[in-house]
Structures are given as C-alpha cells and as structure tokens.
Amino acid sequence: MDPRSLTPRLPVATSRVLALTSRGPIARAASKVLVAGESVDDAIRVTGEVVVGGQRVSWMPLLTHAASPDDIITARQETIGALNWLAAAGTEAPDLTLDVATFGVLAPDVTPGILLNALREVGQAARNAGVTLTLTIPDAALIEAVHVLGHELRQDFPEVGIVLPTRLRRLPTEVSDLAREGQRVRLATGRLDAAIGLTSARESGAAFVDITKQLLAGGAQVSFDTDDALLLDIVGSLVQRYGAEGAEVIAPLGTQSARQREIDTLATRVLVPYGPRWAEYVANLVAARPSLALSLPNPIRRKG
C-alpha cells in the first residue's frame, strides 16, 4: 500500500489558525516551557532534569520534513544520531517518538521503497541502541500513514509502537488488529478538528474507554497521552483490572499535572521535543489541549 494514499488534510481555516498561533512572542514564550530547545544538547540537558525526577523519557526530534531522497539521508543520519545520544543518556526504557513526515511520507518524489528502507535502518539502529520507536505524525488527518508504516516495520521490528488518536471519527485500522500481545499503542486524547474528530465529550469519552478495554484485553502495551482527570481515573482502574504491566501516562514537556503523578498503576514518561520545527509543535499541542493556553507565560503586558 502506498503510504501517501491518505485521508484529506485539515480544512484551510484550521491550517490558518495553526499558522497564526505558531508565530509571534506568545508562541516563543510557550516554546520555552513546551520545547527543550533546537538541538540535541537541549534534549540532553532536559533529560537530565527529568531523570532526576525519576521519570522515563521519549525524545521527539522536530526535524524538517523530507522533500526528496537526499533529505531522507539527512533525516536518517540525524535520527540515528539522536538514538545513540538517547541511549547514552542512561534513562530507563528510553523511547524516541518519530514523526514519519520527517522521512518524506508526504513528498511526491519519495517512493514507498526508499521511505521504508530508511525507516528499517532506523529501526535496526534503535534496536541496537536499546531504544524503542513510536511512530506519529502531527496532522491527525494523515494518521493512516502511521499505521501503514507501523504495520510494515513490525514485520521486522515488532517492538515499534504507534500513536492512535482516540477522537477520530474513522479509525485508520480496526482496534482488534492492534489488540495483540506486546503491541505498543499510545492513545492520544487531544481535540481534533470537527471534520475528522468527535467533539462531544460523551462520545469521545466512550470511544476512549472502549478502545482502552479492547487493547488491554488483547494484551497490548498501552500508554495514555491525556491530561483529563476523569479519563486518568478510568485508566487507573482499567490497568489494575487487566493487570496491564508496563502501562504509562505520557506527559508532554511542560504539561504534567498532579493527577498524572498520583496514579500508582502507571509509570510516567515525559515527551521531550526539540528541533527547528518547534513552532508547529507548539501550535498543534495548544490546539489539542486548549486549556494549556491559560497556564503558559504571556509576554504581552498592558502598559501603565
């Protein structure tokens, strides 16, 4: 299957909002809280602080999206370098969250063969370094690519995980296909555009609980990227009911809540993003978690 055969992109209006919120002083102030910085050195520094707190980490390189086969060579080298640095940091169960667009999934000049070969090299480097990979993409409307590539990579590297947005109206794959022993799935509960996502709290909550039950019952290793206190309480109970070892709550850098730290049945993993595409990451994160805007620093003050 061609990974570029994807669902439609987000509506133009949504794209414009994200573009506006990714620029200016507010975005830069927010980035100081939500992003480690632009370099691997920044990720290493922040990782040291996280490890002191006894938490696991997942690095998320925010690299330029590849537009050609030559760009993929650069992306592969930078990603393998990040894997080696992460392994050397000595963290418990290190993970790297990989944006598949970095490897040209959206580029017309990149064939599926070139893309998969590069990802297989990264998969082998991750295994050699003792680091797991979790595949994602910033635009949930294009999540089909994550599942296509994840399926292909798991033929050789079954430890590769994927991100599944639970609010999608139409999931890119049957949950039963993911509910298998050892399958790594990260459930993301952030808000999505109404064109592709559930907007009702009741519907989205029910979908989350149903997906979680199916995955845990099938033996999947599930992590939960949510700051919703009610969903966290439900997760704690379900993890205990199914005896799910290795379950984690994911806390993007700068967003960890007291409730996330209080659940005894879940380990905490901090997502540490870094790289030149920080503005896009900040815009997407705030769009998915609007309540963040209330807690972020605002550099604009009234005069007088």
Coordinates of C-alpha atoms in Angstrom, one line a residue:
M1 CA 0.0 0.0 0.0
D2 CA 1.3 3.5 -0.9
P3 CA 1.8 5.4 2.4
R4 CA 0.9 8.6 0.5
S5 CA -2.7 7.4 -0.1
L6 CA -4.1 9.3 2.8
T7 CA -7.2 11.0 4.1
P8 CA -7.8 14.7 3.3
R9 CA -5.9 17.3 5.1
L10 CA -7.3 19.6 7.8
P11 CA -9.6 22.4 6.5
V12 CA -7.9 25.5 5.3
A13 CA -9.4 27.6 8.1
T14 CA -7.8 25.3 10.7
S15 CA -4.5 25.4 9.0
R16 CA -4.5 29.2 9.0
V17 CA -5.3 29.2 12.8
L18 CA -2.4 26.9 13.4
A19 CA -0.1 29.0 11.3
L20 CA -1.0 32.2 13.2
T21 CA -0.6 30.7 16.6
S22 CA 2.8 29.3 15.6
R23 CA 4.4 32.7 15.3
G24 CA 5.0 35.7 17.5
P25 CA 6.0 36.4 21.1
I26 CA 3.4 34.2 22.7
A27 CA 4.4 31.2 20.7
R28 CA 8.1 31.8 21.6
A29 CA 7.3 32.2 25.2
A30 CA 5.3 29.0 25.2
S31 CA 8.1 27.2 23.5
K32 CA 10.4 27.8 26.4
V33 CA 8.1 25.7 28.5
L34 CA 6.9 23.1 26.0
V35 CA 10.1 22.5 24.0
A36 CA 13.6 21.6 25.2
G37 CA 15.3 23.8 22.5
E38 CA 16.5 23.4 19.0
S39 CA 19.4 21.0 19.5
V40 CA 20.3 17.6 20.8
D41 CA 22.2 19.3 23.6
D42 CA 19.0 20.9 24.8
A43 CA 17.3 17.5 24.8
I44 CA 20.2 16.0 26.8
R45 CA 20.0 18.9 29.3
V46 CA 16.3 18.5 29.9
T47 CA 16.6 14.7 30.0
G48 CA 19.0 15.0 32.9
E49 CA 16.4 17.1 34.8
V50 CA 13.6 14.6 34.0
V51 CA 15.7 11.6 35.1
V52 CA 16.5 13.3 38.4
G53 CA 12.7 13.3 38.9
G54 CA 12.6 9.5 38.4
Q55 CA 10.6 9.7 35.1
R56 CA 11.1 8.0 31.8
V57 CA 11.6 10.0 28.6
S58 CA 10.7 9.8 24.9
W59 CA 12.6 12.2 22.7
M60 CA 10.7 13.8 19.8
P61 CA 13.0 15.3 17.2
L62 CA 11.2 18.1 15.4
L63 CA 13.1 17.9 12.2
T64 CA 12.5 19.4 8.7
H65 CA 10.1 17.2 6.7
A66 CA 12.0 15.4 3.9
A67 CA 11.1 16.6 0.4
S68 CA 13.5 14.4 -1.6
P69 CA 15.6 11.2 -1.3
D70 CA 18.6 13.3 -0.4
D71 CA 16.6 14.8 2.5
I72 CA 15.9 11.3 3.8
I73 CA 19.6 10.6 4.0
T74 CA 20.0 13.6 6.3
A75 CA 16.9 12.6 8.4
R76 CA 18.2 9.1 8.8
Q77 CA 21.6 10.3 10.0
E78 CA 20.1 12.8 12.4
T79 CA 17.7 10.3 13.8
I80 CA 20.3 7.6 14.3
G81 CA 22.5 10.2 16.0
A82 CA 19.6 11.1 18.3
L83 CA 19.1 7.4 19.1
N84 CA 22.7 7.0 20.1
W85 CA 22.7 10.1 22.3
L86 CA 19.4 9.0 24.0
A87 CA 20.9 5.6 24.7
A88 CA 24.0 7.2 26.2
A89 CA 21.8 9.3 28.5
G90 CA 21.2 6.2 30.6
T91 CA 17.5 6.7 31.1
E92 CA 15.1 3.8 32.0
A93 CA 13.4 2.2 28.9
P94 CA 14.3 5.1 26.5
D95 CA 11.9 5.8 23.6
L96 CA 12.0 8.0 20.5
T97 CA 8.8 9.4 19.1
L98 CA 9.3 9.7 15.3
D99 CA 7.4 11.9 13.0
V100 CA 7.0 9.9 9.8
A101 CA 6.8 13.1 7.8
T102 CA 10.5 13.6 8.6
F103 CA 11.1 10.7 6.2
G104 CA 9.2 12.0 3.3
V105 CA 5.8 10.4 3.7
L106 CA 4.2 13.5 2.2
A107 CA 6.9 14.1 -0.5
P108 CA 5.9 13.3 -4.1
D109 CA 9.5 12.4 -5.1
V110 CA 9.9 9.8 -2.3
T111 CA 8.8 6.3 -3.2
P112 CA 7.5 3.9 -0.5
G113 CA 10.5 1.6 -1.0
I114 CA 13.0 4.4 -0.2
L115 CA 10.9 5.5 2.8
L116 CA 10.6 2.0 4.2
N117 CA 14.3 1.2 3.7
A118 CA 15.3 4.3 5.6
L119 CA 12.9 3.5 8.4
R120 CA 14.2 -0.1 8.6
E121 CA 17.7 1.3 9.1
V122 CA 16.5 3.5 11.8
G123 CA 14.6 0.5 13.3
Q124 CA 17.7 -1.5 13.4
A125 CA 19.7 1.3 14.9
A126 CA 17.0 1.7 17.6
R127 CA 17.2 -2.0 18.5
N128 CA 21.0 -1.9 18.6
A129 CA 20.8 1.1 21.0
G130 CA 18.1 -0.4 23.2
V131 CA 15.6 2.4 22.3
T132 CA 12.0 1.8 21.3
L133 CA 10.4 3.7 18.4
T134 CA 6.9 5.2 18.5
L135 CA 5.6 6.5 15.1
T136 CA 3.4 9.5 14.9
I137 CA 2.5 12.5 12.6
P138 CA 1.4 16.0 13.7
D139 CA -1.7 16.1 11.5
A140 CA -4.2 13.5 12.7
A141 CA -6.0 13.6 9.4
L142 CA -2.9 11.9 7.9
I143 CA -2.7 9.2 10.6
E144 CA -3.2 6.4 8.0
A145 CA 0.5 6.8 7.1
V146 CA 1.5 5.9 10.7
H147 CA -0.5 2.7 10.6
V148 CA 0.7 1.6 7.2
L149 CA 4.3 2.2 8.1
G150 CA 3.9 0.8 11.5
H151 CA 2.5 -2.4 10.1
E152 CA 5.4 -2.8 7.6
L153 CA 8.1 -2.1 10.2
R154 CA 6.6 -4.5 12.7
Q155 CA 7.3 -7.4 10.3
D156 CA 11.0 -7.0 11.3
F157 CA 10.7 -4.9 14.4
P158 CA 7.6 -5.9 16.4
E159 CA 8.6 -3.5 19.2
V160 CA 7.8 -0.5 17.1
G161 CA 4.8 1.4 18.6
I162 CA 2.2 3.7 17.0
V163 CA 0.1 6.7 18.2
L164 CA -3.7 6.3 17.9
P165 CA -5.9 9.5 18.3
T166 CA -9.0 8.2 20.1
R167 CA -11.2 11.1 18.9
L168 CA -11.0 10.1 15.2
R169 CA -14.4 9.5 13.7
R170 CA -13.0 6.8 11.5
L171 CA -10.0 4.9 12.9
P172 CA -7.4 4.0 10.2
T173 CA -7.3 0.4 11.4
E174 CA -9.5 -2.0 13.4
V175 CA -8.6 -1.8 17.1
S176 CA -8.7 -5.6 17.1
D177 CA -5.7 -5.6 14.8
L178 CA -3.7 -3.7 17.5
A179 CA -5.0 -5.6 20.5
R180 CA -2.3 -8.2 20.5
E181 CA 0.3 -9.4 23.0
G182 CA 3.2 -7.0 23.1
Q183 CA 1.8 -4.5 20.6
R184 CA 2.7 -0.9 21.7
V185 CA 0.0 1.7 21.3
R186 CA -0.1 5.2 22.6
L187 CA -3.6 6.6 22.9
A188 CA -3.8 10.4 22.3
T189 CA -7.0 12.1 23.5
G190 CA -6.3 15.6 22.3
R191 CA -9.0 17.6 20.5
L192 CA -9.3 17.3 16.7
D193 CA -11.0 19.4 14.0
A194 CA -14.7 18.7 13.8
A195 CA -14.3 17.5 10.2
I196 CA -12.4 14.4 11.4
G197 CA -12.9 14.1 15.1
L198 CA -15.5 13.6 17.8
T199 CA -16.4 16.8 19.5
S200 CA -18.9 15.5 22.1
A201 CA -17.3 14.8 25.5
R202 CA -19.7 11.8 26.0
E203 CA -18.8 10.3 22.6
S204 CA -15.1 10.9 22.8
G205 CA -15.0 9.5 26.4
A206 CA -16.9 6.4 25.4
A207 CA -14.6 5.8 22.4
F208 CA -11.6 6.2 24.7
V209 CA -12.9 3.7 27.2
D210 CA -13.9 1.1 24.5
I211 CA -10.5 1.3 22.8
T212 CA -8.6 1.0 26.0
K213 CA -10.6 -2.1 27.1
Q214 CA -10.1 -3.8 23.7
L215 CA -6.3 -3.1 23.8
L216 CA -5.8 -4.1 27.4
A217 CA -7.9 -7.3 27.0
G218 CA -5.8 -8.3 24.0
G219 CA -2.5 -7.9 25.8
A220 CA -1.3 -4.7 24.1
Q221 CA 1.2 -2.5 25.9
V222 CA -0.7 0.8 26.2
S223 CA 0.3 4.3 27.1
F224 CA -2.0 7.2 27.6
D225 CA -1.3 10.8 26.4
T226 CA -4.0 12.6 28.2
D227 CA -4.4 15.2 31.0
D228 CA -8.1 14.6 31.5
A229 CA -8.5 13.8 35.2
L230 CA -11.6 11.7 34.7
L231 CA -10.0 9.6 31.9
L232 CA -6.9 9.2 34.1
D233 CA -9.1 7.8 36.9
I234 CA -10.7 5.4 34.5
V235 CA -7.3 4.4 33.1
G236 CA -6.0 3.6 36.6
S237 CA -8.9 1.3 37.3
L238 CA -8.7 -0.5 33.9
V239 CA -5.0 -1.0 34.1
Q240 CA -5.5 -2.6 37.5
R241 CA -8.4 -4.7 36.4
Y242 CA -6.5 -6.2 33.4
G243 CA -3.2 -6.4 35.2
A244 CA -1.5 -4.4 32.5
E245 CA 2.2 -4.3 33.1
G246 CA 4.2 -1.5 31.6
A247 CA 1.2 0.9 31.2
E248 CA 2.3 4.5 31.1
V249 CA 0.9 8.0 31.2
I250 CA 2.6 10.3 28.7
A251 CA 3.2 13.9 29.8
P252 CA 4.5 16.3 27.0
L253 CA 7.2 18.5 28.4
G254 CA 5.7 21.4 30.4
T255 CA 2.2 19.8 30.8
Q256 CA 2.5 17.3 33.6
S257 CA -0.4 17.5 36.1
A258 CA -0.6 16.5 39.7
R259 CA -3.2 13.8 38.8
Q260 CA -0.8 12.2 36.4
R261 CA 1.8 11.8 39.1
E262 CA -0.7 10.3 41.6
I263 CA -1.8 7.2 39.7
D264 CA 0.2 4.3 41.3
T265 CA -0.6 1.8 38.5
L266 CA 1.1 4.0 35.8
A267 CA 4.7 4.9 35.1
T268 CA 5.2 8.5 33.8
R269 CA 7.1 9.2 30.6
V270 CA 7.9 12.7 29.6
L271 CA 7.8 13.6 25.9
V272 CA 10.9 15.8 25.2
P273 CA 10.5 17.6 21.9
Y274 CA 13.4 19.6 20.3
G275 CA 14.4 20.9 16.9
P276 CA 13.7 23.6 14.3
R277 CA 10.0 22.8 13.8
W278 CA 9.2 23.9 17.4
A279 CA 6.6 26.4 16.3
E280 CA 4.5 23.9 14.5
Y281 CA 4.7 21.5 17.5
V282 CA 3.6 24.3 20.0
A283 CA 0.7 25.3 17.8
N284 CA -0.6 21.7 17.4
L285 CA -0.2 20.9 21.1
V286 CA -2.1 24.0 22.2
A287 CA -4.8 23.3 19.6
A288 CA -5.2 19.7 21.0
R289 CA -5.1 21.0 24.6
P290 CA -6.7 24.5 24.7
S291 CA -6.5 24.6 28.5
L292 CA -2.8 24.9 28.2
A293 CA -3.1 28.5 26.9
L294 CA -4.3 29.5 30.4
S295 CA -1.1 28.2 32.1
L296 CA 1.5 29.3 29.6
P297 CA 3.6 32.5 30.1
N298 CA 2.2 35.6 28.2
P299 CA 4.9 38.1 27.3
I300 CA 2.3 40.7 26.5
R301 CA 1.5 43.1 29.3
R302 CA -0.6 46.2 29.4
K303 CA 1.3 49.4 29.8
G304 CA 0.5 51.9 32.5

